[in-house]
Amino acid sequence: MPLILGMSVLLACQFAGELVARGLALPIPGPVVGMVILLVVLMVHGKVPTSLRLAGEGLLRYLTLLFVPAGVGVMVHFRLIGEDLWAIMLTLVGSTLVTLGVTGWVLDRLSRQHAVRTGRPGNEP
């Protein structure tokens, strides 16, 4: 029964996200909005309920199966990907560099805040 309750919560958040995304004509997918809704609910609640944890662990156990359709799509559309290979590679490398830069910047800011709060010397300027 807890597994059914956890899956129901996940599906309800996804449905709410779809309603919000379509109702407000957001350029963000409904499941992403649903994840934000779930995050806010969990932050307000303060902990992850057991039923939701069980459902999440069950889904994560089989997450690798979701990569099979993507792999098949790559093989089926290999010619199309080859035509735009340079653009795809440039986008992948560029987005990776931006992600690394932003992650480093956020880590630096958080470590400085932590050092100030705890009174320990850190990376202060």
Short mmCIF file of N, CA, C and O in Angstrom, two decimals:
data_model
loop_
_atom_site.label_atom_id
_atom_site.label_comp_id
_atom_site.label_asym_id
_atom_site.label_seq_id
_atom_site.Cartn_x
_atom_site.Cartn_y
_atom_site.Cartn_z
N MET A 1 0.80 -1.20 0.00
CA MET A 1 0.00 0.00 0.00
C MET A 1 0.85 1.28 0.00
O MET A 1 0.48 2.24 -0.66
N PRO A 2 1.98 1.30 0.74
CA PRO A 2 2.80 2.52 0.72
C PRO A 2 3.34 2.84 -0.67
O PRO A 2 3.45 4.02 -1.04
N LEU A 3 3.65 1.82 -1.44
CA LEU A 3 4.17 2.03 -2.78
C LEU A 3 3.12 2.72 -3.67
O LEU A 3 3.44 3.63 -4.42
N ILE A 4 1.87 2.29 -3.54
CA ILE A 4 0.79 2.90 -4.32
C ILE A 4 0.60 4.36 -3.92
O ILE A 4 0.42 5.24 -4.77
N LEU A 5 0.69 4.64 -2.62
CA LEU A 5 0.55 6.01 -2.14
C LEU A 5 1.69 6.89 -2.66
O LEU A 5 1.48 8.01 -3.12
N GLY A 6 2.92 6.36 -2.63
CA GLY A 6 4.06 7.11 -3.14
C GLY A 6 3.96 7.40 -4.62
O GLY A 6 4.24 8.52 -5.08
N MET A 7 3.56 6.41 -5.40
CA MET A 7 3.39 6.62 -6.84
C MET A 7 2.26 7.61 -7.11
O MET A 7 2.35 8.41 -8.03
N SER A 8 1.23 7.56 -6.29
CA SER A 8 0.12 8.50 -6.45
C SER A 8 0.58 9.94 -6.20
O SER A 8 0.17 10.86 -6.91
N VAL A 9 1.45 10.12 -5.21
CA VAL A 9 1.98 11.46 -4.94
C VAL A 9 2.82 11.94 -6.11
O VAL A 9 2.70 13.09 -6.56
N LEU A 10 3.67 11.07 -6.64
CA LEU A 10 4.49 11.44 -7.79
C LEU A 10 3.64 11.80 -9.00
O LEU A 10 3.89 12.80 -9.69
N LEU A 11 2.63 10.99 -9.27
CA LEU A 11 1.76 11.26 -10.41
C LEU A 11 0.93 12.53 -10.20
O LEU A 11 0.69 13.29 -11.14
N ALA A 12 0.51 12.77 -8.97
CA ALA A 12 -0.26 13.99 -8.68
C ALA A 12 0.60 15.23 -8.89
O ALA A 12 0.13 16.23 -9.44
N CYS A 13 1.87 15.16 -8.48
CA CYS A 13 2.77 16.30 -8.70
C CYS A 13 3.03 16.50 -10.19
O CYS A 13 3.06 17.65 -10.67
N GLN A 14 3.18 15.42 -10.93
CA GLN A 14 3.38 15.56 -12.37
C GLN A 14 2.12 16.14 -13.02
O GLN A 14 2.22 17.01 -13.89
N PHE A 15 0.97 15.70 -12.61
CA PHE A 15 -0.28 16.21 -13.16
C PHE A 15 -0.44 17.70 -12.83
O PHE A 15 -0.82 18.50 -13.68
N ALA A 16 -0.13 18.07 -11.59
CA ALA A 16 -0.21 19.48 -11.20
C ALA A 16 0.77 20.31 -12.02
O ALA A 16 0.46 21.43 -12.44
N GLY A 17 1.95 19.76 -12.26
CA GLY A 17 2.93 20.46 -13.08
C GLY A 17 2.45 20.65 -14.50
O GLY A 17 2.65 21.72 -15.10
N GLU A 18 1.81 19.64 -15.06
CA GLU A 18 1.25 19.75 -16.41
C GLU A 18 0.17 20.83 -16.45
O GLU A 18 0.11 21.63 -17.39
N LEU A 19 -0.69 20.84 -15.44
CA LEU A 19 -1.75 21.85 -15.40
C LEU A 19 -1.17 23.26 -15.32
O LEU A 19 -1.62 24.16 -16.04
N VAL A 20 -0.16 23.44 -14.48
CA VAL A 20 0.44 24.77 -14.33
C VAL A 20 1.16 25.17 -15.61
O VAL A 20 1.00 26.30 -16.10
N ALA A 21 1.94 24.25 -16.17
CA ALA A 21 2.72 24.57 -17.38
C ALA A 21 1.81 24.90 -18.56
O ALA A 21 2.05 25.86 -19.30
N ARG A 22 0.76 24.13 -18.74
CA ARG A 22 -0.15 24.38 -19.86
C ARG A 22 -1.08 25.57 -19.58
O ARG A 22 -1.38 26.35 -20.47
N GLY A 23 -1.52 25.69 -18.33
CA GLY A 23 -2.42 26.78 -17.97
C GLY A 23 -1.76 28.15 -18.08
O GLY A 23 -2.40 29.12 -18.47
N LEU A 24 -0.47 28.22 -17.75
CA LEU A 24 0.26 29.48 -17.84
C LEU A 24 1.07 29.60 -19.12
O LEU A 24 1.80 30.58 -19.29
N ALA A 25 0.95 28.61 -20.00
CA ALA A 25 1.70 28.57 -21.27
C ALA A 25 3.19 28.76 -21.03
O ALA A 25 3.86 29.53 -21.72
N LEU A 26 3.72 28.05 -20.05
CA LEU A 26 5.15 28.13 -19.73
C LEU A 26 5.97 27.35 -20.75
O LEU A 26 5.53 26.30 -21.24
N PRO A 27 7.18 27.81 -21.06
CA PRO A 27 8.04 27.06 -21.97
C PRO A 27 8.83 25.96 -21.25
O PRO A 27 9.86 25.53 -21.72
N ILE A 28 8.33 25.54 -20.11
CA ILE A 28 8.98 24.52 -19.29
C ILE A 28 8.09 23.28 -19.30
O ILE A 28 6.87 23.41 -19.14
N PRO A 29 8.66 22.09 -19.46
CA PRO A 29 7.83 20.88 -19.46
C PRO A 29 7.09 20.69 -18.13
O PRO A 29 7.62 21.02 -17.06
N GLY A 30 5.89 20.16 -18.22
CA GLY A 30 5.08 19.92 -17.04
C GLY A 30 5.75 19.07 -15.97
O GLY A 30 5.65 19.39 -14.78
N PRO A 31 6.44 17.98 -16.35
CA PRO A 31 7.10 17.17 -15.32
C PRO A 31 8.18 17.94 -14.55
O PRO A 31 8.38 17.69 -13.37
N VAL A 32 8.83 18.90 -15.20
CA VAL A 32 9.83 19.71 -14.50
C VAL A 32 9.13 20.61 -13.48
O VAL A 32 9.59 20.74 -12.33
N VAL A 33 8.03 21.21 -13.87
CA VAL A 33 7.25 22.03 -12.93
C VAL A 33 6.74 21.14 -11.79
O VAL A 33 6.74 21.54 -10.62
N GLY A 34 6.34 19.92 -12.12
CA GLY A 34 5.89 18.97 -11.10
C GLY A 34 6.99 18.63 -10.11
O GLY A 34 6.74 18.50 -8.91
N MET A 35 8.23 18.50 -10.60
CA MET A 35 9.34 18.23 -9.69
C MET A 35 9.57 19.41 -8.75
O MET A 35 9.89 19.22 -7.57
N VAL A 36 9.41 20.63 -9.26
CA VAL A 36 9.55 21.81 -8.41
C VAL A 36 8.44 21.83 -7.36
O VAL A 36 8.70 22.13 -6.18
N ILE A 37 7.25 21.49 -7.76
CA ILE A 37 6.14 21.41 -6.81
C ILE A 37 6.45 20.38 -5.73
O ILE A 37 6.27 20.63 -4.53
N LEU A 38 6.93 19.21 -6.14
CA LEU A 38 7.28 18.17 -5.18
C LEU A 38 8.39 18.64 -4.24
O LEU A 38 8.34 18.39 -3.03
N LEU A 39 9.39 19.33 -4.78
CA LEU A 39 10.47 19.85 -3.96
C LEU A 39 9.95 20.82 -2.90
O LEU A 39 10.32 20.73 -1.73
N VAL A 40 9.07 21.73 -3.31
CA VAL A 40 8.51 22.69 -2.36
C VAL A 40 7.71 21.98 -1.28
O VAL A 40 7.83 22.29 -0.09
N VAL A 41 6.91 21.00 -1.68
CA VAL A 41 6.10 20.25 -0.71
C VAL A 41 7.01 19.52 0.28
O VAL A 41 6.77 19.54 1.49
N LEU A 42 8.08 18.91 -0.22
CA LEU A 42 8.99 18.19 0.67
C LEU A 42 9.75 19.13 1.59
O LEU A 42 10.03 18.81 2.74
N MET A 43 10.10 20.31 1.08
CA MET A 43 10.79 21.28 1.93
C MET A 43 9.87 21.78 3.05
O MET A 43 10.30 21.96 4.19
N VAL A 44 8.61 22.00 2.73
CA VAL A 44 7.64 22.43 3.74
C VAL A 44 7.40 21.31 4.75
O VAL A 44 7.34 21.53 5.96
N HIS A 45 7.30 20.09 4.24
CA HIS A 45 7.04 18.93 5.10
C HIS A 45 8.25 18.63 5.99
O HIS A 45 8.09 18.16 7.11
N GLY A 46 9.44 18.87 5.47
CA GLY A 46 10.66 18.68 6.26
C GLY A 46 11.33 17.34 6.14
O GLY A 46 12.45 17.17 6.59
N LYS A 47 10.66 16.37 5.58
CA LYS A 47 11.27 15.05 5.39
C LYS A 47 10.55 14.32 4.26
O LYS A 47 9.48 14.73 3.83
N VAL A 48 11.17 13.26 3.82
CA VAL A 48 10.57 12.45 2.75
C VAL A 48 9.77 11.32 3.39
O VAL A 48 10.31 10.51 4.14
N PRO A 49 8.47 11.26 3.10
CA PRO A 49 7.66 10.16 3.65
C PRO A 49 8.14 8.81 3.15
O PRO A 49 8.69 8.68 2.05
N THR A 50 7.95 7.80 3.95
CA THR A 50 8.41 6.46 3.62
C THR A 50 7.81 5.96 2.30
O THR A 50 8.51 5.36 1.49
N SER A 51 6.54 6.24 2.09
CA SER A 51 5.88 5.76 0.86
C SER A 51 6.51 6.41 -0.37
O SER A 51 6.74 5.74 -1.38
N LEU A 52 6.84 7.68 -0.28
CA LEU A 52 7.46 8.37 -1.41
C LEU A 52 8.89 7.88 -1.62
O LEU A 52 9.35 7.73 -2.75
N ARG A 53 9.59 7.61 -0.54
CA ARG A 53 10.96 7.08 -0.65
C ARG A 53 10.94 5.71 -1.33
O ARG A 53 11.76 5.43 -2.21
N LEU A 54 10.01 4.86 -0.96
CA LEU A 54 9.91 3.53 -1.56
C LEU A 54 9.61 3.63 -3.06
O LEU A 54 10.20 2.90 -3.87
N ALA A 55 8.69 4.51 -3.43
CA ALA A 55 8.35 4.68 -4.84
C ALA A 55 9.54 5.22 -5.62
O ALA A 55 9.85 4.75 -6.73
N GLY A 56 10.23 6.20 -5.05
CA GLY A 56 11.40 6.77 -5.73
C GLY A 56 12.52 5.76 -5.91
O GLY A 56 13.13 5.68 -6.97
N GLU A 57 12.79 4.99 -4.87
CA GLU A 57 13.84 3.97 -4.97
C GLU A 57 13.47 2.90 -5.99
O GLU A 57 14.33 2.41 -6.72
N GLY A 58 12.19 2.56 -6.04
CA GLY A 58 11.75 1.56 -7.02
C GLY A 58 11.94 2.05 -8.45
O GLY A 58 12.36 1.30 -9.34
N LEU A 59 11.64 3.34 -8.67
CA LEU A 59 11.83 3.90 -10.02
C LEU A 59 13.31 4.02 -10.36
O LEU A 59 13.73 3.74 -11.49
N LEU A 60 14.11 4.45 -9.40
CA LEU A 60 15.54 4.62 -9.66
C LEU A 60 16.24 3.29 -9.94
O LEU A 60 17.24 3.25 -10.64
N ARG A 61 15.71 2.22 -9.37
CA ARG A 61 16.31 0.91 -9.58
C ARG A 61 16.30 0.53 -11.08
O ARG A 61 17.19 -0.16 -11.55
N TYR A 62 15.28 0.98 -11.80
CA TYR A 62 15.14 0.63 -13.21
C TYR A 62 15.38 1.82 -14.14
O TYR A 62 14.98 1.81 -15.29
N LEU A 63 16.06 2.84 -13.64
CA LEU A 63 16.32 4.05 -14.41
C LEU A 63 17.11 3.76 -15.69
O LEU A 63 16.88 4.38 -16.72
N THR A 64 18.02 2.81 -15.65
CA THR A 64 18.84 2.53 -16.82
C THR A 64 18.00 2.05 -18.01
O THR A 64 18.41 2.25 -19.16
N LEU A 65 16.85 1.46 -17.75
CA LEU A 65 15.99 1.02 -18.85
C LEU A 65 15.47 2.19 -19.67
O LEU A 65 15.16 2.04 -20.85
N LEU A 66 15.41 3.37 -19.07
CA LEU A 66 14.92 4.55 -19.79
C LEU A 66 15.93 5.04 -20.83
O LEU A 66 15.57 5.82 -21.70
N PHE A 67 17.17 4.60 -20.74
CA PHE A 67 18.17 5.00 -21.72
C PHE A 67 18.11 4.16 -22.98
O PHE A 67 18.70 4.52 -23.99
N VAL A 68 17.41 3.04 -22.95
CA VAL A 68 17.32 2.17 -24.13
C VAL A 68 16.63 2.89 -25.29
O VAL A 68 17.16 2.91 -26.41
N PRO A 69 15.46 3.53 -25.10
CA PRO A 69 14.85 4.24 -26.24
C PRO A 69 15.73 5.35 -26.79
O PRO A 69 15.78 5.58 -28.01
N ALA A 70 16.46 6.05 -25.92
CA ALA A 70 17.35 7.11 -26.40
C ALA A 70 18.48 6.51 -27.23
O ALA A 70 18.84 7.06 -28.29
N GLY A 71 19.03 5.40 -26.81
CA GLY A 71 20.08 4.74 -27.58
C GLY A 71 19.58 4.26 -28.93
O GLY A 71 20.27 4.38 -29.95
N VAL A 72 18.37 3.72 -28.97
CA VAL A 72 17.78 3.27 -30.23
C VAL A 72 17.55 4.47 -31.14
O VAL A 72 17.82 4.41 -32.35
N GLY A 73 17.10 5.59 -30.56
CA GLY A 73 16.88 6.80 -31.36
C GLY A 73 18.17 7.32 -31.97
O GLY A 73 18.18 7.77 -33.12
N VAL A 74 19.25 7.24 -31.22
CA VAL A 74 20.55 7.67 -31.77
C VAL A 74 20.95 6.78 -32.94
O VAL A 74 21.42 7.27 -33.97
N MET A 75 20.75 5.50 -32.81
CA MET A 75 21.14 4.59 -33.89
C MET A 75 20.24 4.76 -35.12
O MET A 75 20.71 4.69 -36.25
N VAL A 76 18.96 5.00 -34.90
CA VAL A 76 18.03 5.15 -36.02
C VAL A 76 18.31 6.45 -36.78
O VAL A 76 18.24 6.49 -38.00
N HIS A 77 18.64 7.51 -36.06
CA HIS A 77 18.85 8.82 -36.67
C HIS A 77 20.34 9.19 -36.76
O HIS A 77 20.70 10.36 -36.72
N PHE A 78 21.18 8.18 -36.89
CA PHE A 78 22.62 8.40 -36.91
C PHE A 78 23.03 9.34 -38.05
O PHE A 78 23.91 10.18 -37.89
N ARG A 79 22.40 9.20 -39.21
CA ARG A 79 22.73 10.06 -40.36
C ARG A 79 22.41 11.52 -40.06
O ARG A 79 23.21 12.42 -40.33
N LEU A 80 21.25 11.76 -39.47
CA LEU A 80 20.86 13.14 -39.13
C LEU A 80 21.80 13.74 -38.09
O LEU A 80 22.16 14.91 -38.17
N ILE A 81 22.18 12.93 -37.14
CA ILE A 81 23.12 13.40 -36.13
C ILE A 81 24.47 13.71 -36.76
O ILE A 81 25.11 14.70 -36.43
N GLY A 82 24.89 12.87 -37.69
CA GLY A 82 26.16 13.10 -38.39
C GLY A 82 26.17 14.41 -39.17
O GLY A 82 27.21 15.08 -39.26
N GLU A 83 25.04 14.79 -39.72
CA GLU A 83 24.96 16.04 -40.49
C GLU A 83 25.17 17.27 -39.60
O GLU A 83 25.71 18.27 -40.03
N ASP A 84 24.74 17.19 -38.35
CA ASP A 84 24.86 18.31 -37.42
C ASP A 84 25.84 18.00 -36.29
O ASP A 84 25.74 18.57 -35.20
N LEU A 85 26.81 17.14 -36.55
CA LEU A 85 27.71 16.68 -35.50
C LEU A 85 28.48 17.83 -34.86
O LEU A 85 28.61 17.90 -33.64
N TRP A 86 28.99 18.75 -35.68
CA TRP A 86 29.79 19.85 -35.12
C TRP A 86 28.95 20.76 -34.24
O TRP A 86 29.41 21.20 -33.17
N ALA A 87 27.74 21.04 -34.65
CA ALA A 87 26.87 21.88 -33.82
C ALA A 87 26.52 21.18 -32.51
O ALA A 87 26.50 21.80 -31.44
N ILE A 88 26.28 19.87 -32.59
CA ILE A 88 25.96 19.10 -31.38
C ILE A 88 27.17 19.07 -30.45
O ILE A 88 27.04 19.29 -29.23
N MET A 89 28.35 18.82 -31.00
CA MET A 89 29.56 18.76 -30.18
C MET A 89 29.85 20.11 -29.53
O MET A 89 30.21 20.18 -28.35
N LEU A 90 29.72 21.19 -30.31
CA LEU A 90 29.96 22.53 -29.77
C LEU A 90 28.98 22.85 -28.64
O LEU A 90 29.36 23.39 -27.59
N THR A 91 27.73 22.47 -28.83
CA THR A 91 26.72 22.70 -27.80
C THR A 91 27.03 21.89 -26.55
O THR A 91 26.93 22.40 -25.42
N LEU A 92 27.40 20.62 -26.71
CA LEU A 92 27.73 19.78 -25.56
C LEU A 92 28.93 20.31 -24.79
O LEU A 92 28.91 20.41 -23.56
N VAL A 93 29.99 20.66 -25.50
CA VAL A 93 31.19 21.16 -24.84
C VAL A 93 30.90 22.52 -24.19
O VAL A 93 31.28 22.76 -23.03
N GLY A 94 30.21 23.40 -24.89
CA GLY A 94 29.89 24.71 -24.34
C GLY A 94 29.02 24.61 -23.09
O GLY A 94 29.28 25.28 -22.09
N SER A 95 27.98 23.80 -23.16
CA SER A 95 27.09 23.67 -22.00
C SER A 95 27.82 23.02 -20.82
O SER A 95 27.57 23.38 -19.67
N THR A 96 28.73 22.08 -21.10
CA THR A 96 29.50 21.47 -20.03
C THR A 96 30.41 22.50 -19.37
O THR A 96 30.51 22.56 -18.14
N LEU A 97 31.06 23.34 -20.16
CA LEU A 97 31.93 24.37 -19.60
C LEU A 97 31.13 25.39 -18.78
O LEU A 97 31.58 25.80 -17.69
N VAL A 98 29.97 25.78 -19.26
CA VAL A 98 29.13 26.72 -18.51
C VAL A 98 28.69 26.08 -17.19
O VAL A 98 28.72 26.71 -16.13
N THR A 99 28.30 24.80 -17.25
CA THR A 99 27.87 24.11 -16.04
C THR A 99 29.00 24.01 -15.03
O THR A 99 28.80 24.25 -13.83
N LEU A 100 30.20 23.68 -15.49
CA LEU A 100 31.35 23.61 -14.58
C LEU A 100 31.64 24.97 -13.96
O LEU A 100 31.94 25.08 -12.76
N GLY A 101 31.58 26.03 -14.76
CA GLY A 101 31.83 27.37 -14.25
C GLY A 101 30.82 27.80 -13.20
O GLY A 101 31.17 28.31 -12.14
N VAL A 102 29.54 27.58 -13.50
CA VAL A 102 28.49 27.96 -12.56
C VAL A 102 28.58 27.12 -11.29
O VAL A 102 28.44 27.65 -10.17
N THR A 103 28.87 25.83 -11.42
CA THR A 103 29.01 24.97 -10.24
C THR A 103 30.17 25.43 -9.37
O THR A 103 30.05 25.50 -8.14
N GLY A 104 31.29 25.76 -9.99
CA GLY A 104 32.44 26.26 -9.24
C GLY A 104 32.13 27.57 -8.53
O GLY A 104 32.50 27.77 -7.37
N TRP A 105 31.43 28.46 -9.21
CA TRP A 105 31.07 29.75 -8.62
C TRP A 105 30.14 29.56 -7.42
O TRP A 105 30.33 30.17 -6.36
N VAL A 106 29.13 28.69 -7.58
CA VAL A 106 28.19 28.43 -6.49
C VAL A 106 28.92 27.79 -5.31
O VAL A 106 28.70 28.17 -4.15
N LEU A 107 29.81 26.83 -5.57
CA LEU A 107 30.57 26.19 -4.50
C LEU A 107 31.43 27.21 -3.77
O LEU A 107 31.51 27.21 -2.53
N ASP A 108 32.05 28.11 -4.49
CA ASP A 108 32.88 29.15 -3.87
C ASP A 108 32.03 30.04 -2.97
O ASP A 108 32.41 30.33 -1.84
N ARG A 109 30.88 30.48 -3.47
CA ARG A 109 30.00 31.34 -2.68
C ARG A 109 29.49 30.62 -1.42
O ARG A 109 29.48 31.20 -0.33
N LEU A 110 29.10 29.36 -1.58
CA LEU A 110 28.60 28.61 -0.42
C LEU A 110 29.69 28.36 0.60
O LEU A 110 29.45 28.42 1.81
N SER A 111 30.91 28.06 0.16
CA SER A 111 32.00 27.81 1.10
C SER A 111 32.38 29.10 1.84
O SER A 111 32.69 29.06 3.03
N ARG A 112 32.31 30.24 1.18
CA ARG A 112 32.56 31.52 1.86
C ARG A 112 31.48 31.80 2.90
O ARG A 112 31.79 32.23 4.02
N GLN A 113 30.22 31.57 2.54
CA GLN A 113 29.13 31.78 3.50
C GLN A 113 29.28 30.85 4.69
O GLN A 113 29.07 31.26 5.83
N HIS A 114 29.65 29.61 4.44
CA HIS A 114 29.83 28.63 5.51
C HIS A 114 30.97 29.05 6.43
O HIS A 114 30.87 28.94 7.66
N ALA A 115 32.06 29.55 5.85
CA ALA A 115 33.20 29.99 6.65
C ALA A 115 32.83 31.18 7.52
O ALA A 115 33.23 31.27 8.69
N VAL A 116 32.03 32.09 6.98
CA VAL A 116 31.61 33.26 7.77
C VAL A 116 30.69 32.83 8.91
O VAL A 116 30.81 33.30 10.04
N ARG A 117 29.76 31.92 8.62
CA ARG A 117 28.82 31.46 9.64
C ARG A 117 29.49 30.69 10.76
O ARG A 117 29.13 30.82 11.92
N THR A 118 30.45 29.86 10.41
CA THR A 118 31.08 29.02 11.43
C THR A 118 32.27 29.71 12.06
O THR A 118 32.79 29.23 13.07
N GLY A 119 32.74 30.81 11.48
CA GLY A 119 33.88 31.53 12.03
C GLY A 119 35.21 30.91 11.70
O GLY A 119 36.25 31.29 12.23
N ARG A 120 35.23 29.93 10.84
CA ARG A 120 36.47 29.29 10.42
C ARG A 120 37.06 30.02 9.23
O ARG A 120 36.33 30.49 8.37
N PRO A 121 38.38 30.08 9.17
CA PRO A 121 38.98 30.71 7.97
C PRO A 121 38.71 29.86 6.75
O PRO A 121 38.73 28.64 6.81
N GLY A 122 38.40 30.53 5.69
CA GLY A 122 38.11 29.81 4.45
C GLY A 122 38.68 30.54 3.27
O GLY A 122 39.81 31.00 3.32
N ASN A 123 37.90 30.70 2.23
CA ASN A 123 38.35 31.35 1.01
C ASN A 123 37.94 32.82 0.97
O ASN A 123 37.64 33.35 -0.07
N GLU A 124 37.92 33.49 2.12
CA GLU A 124 37.52 34.89 2.10
C GLU A 124 38.50 35.72 1.31
O GLU A 124 39.70 35.44 1.32
N PRO A 125 38.03 36.76 0.67
CA PRO A 125 38.93 37.60 -0.14
C PRO A 125 39.87 38.42 0.73
O PRO A 125 39.67 38.69 1.85
#
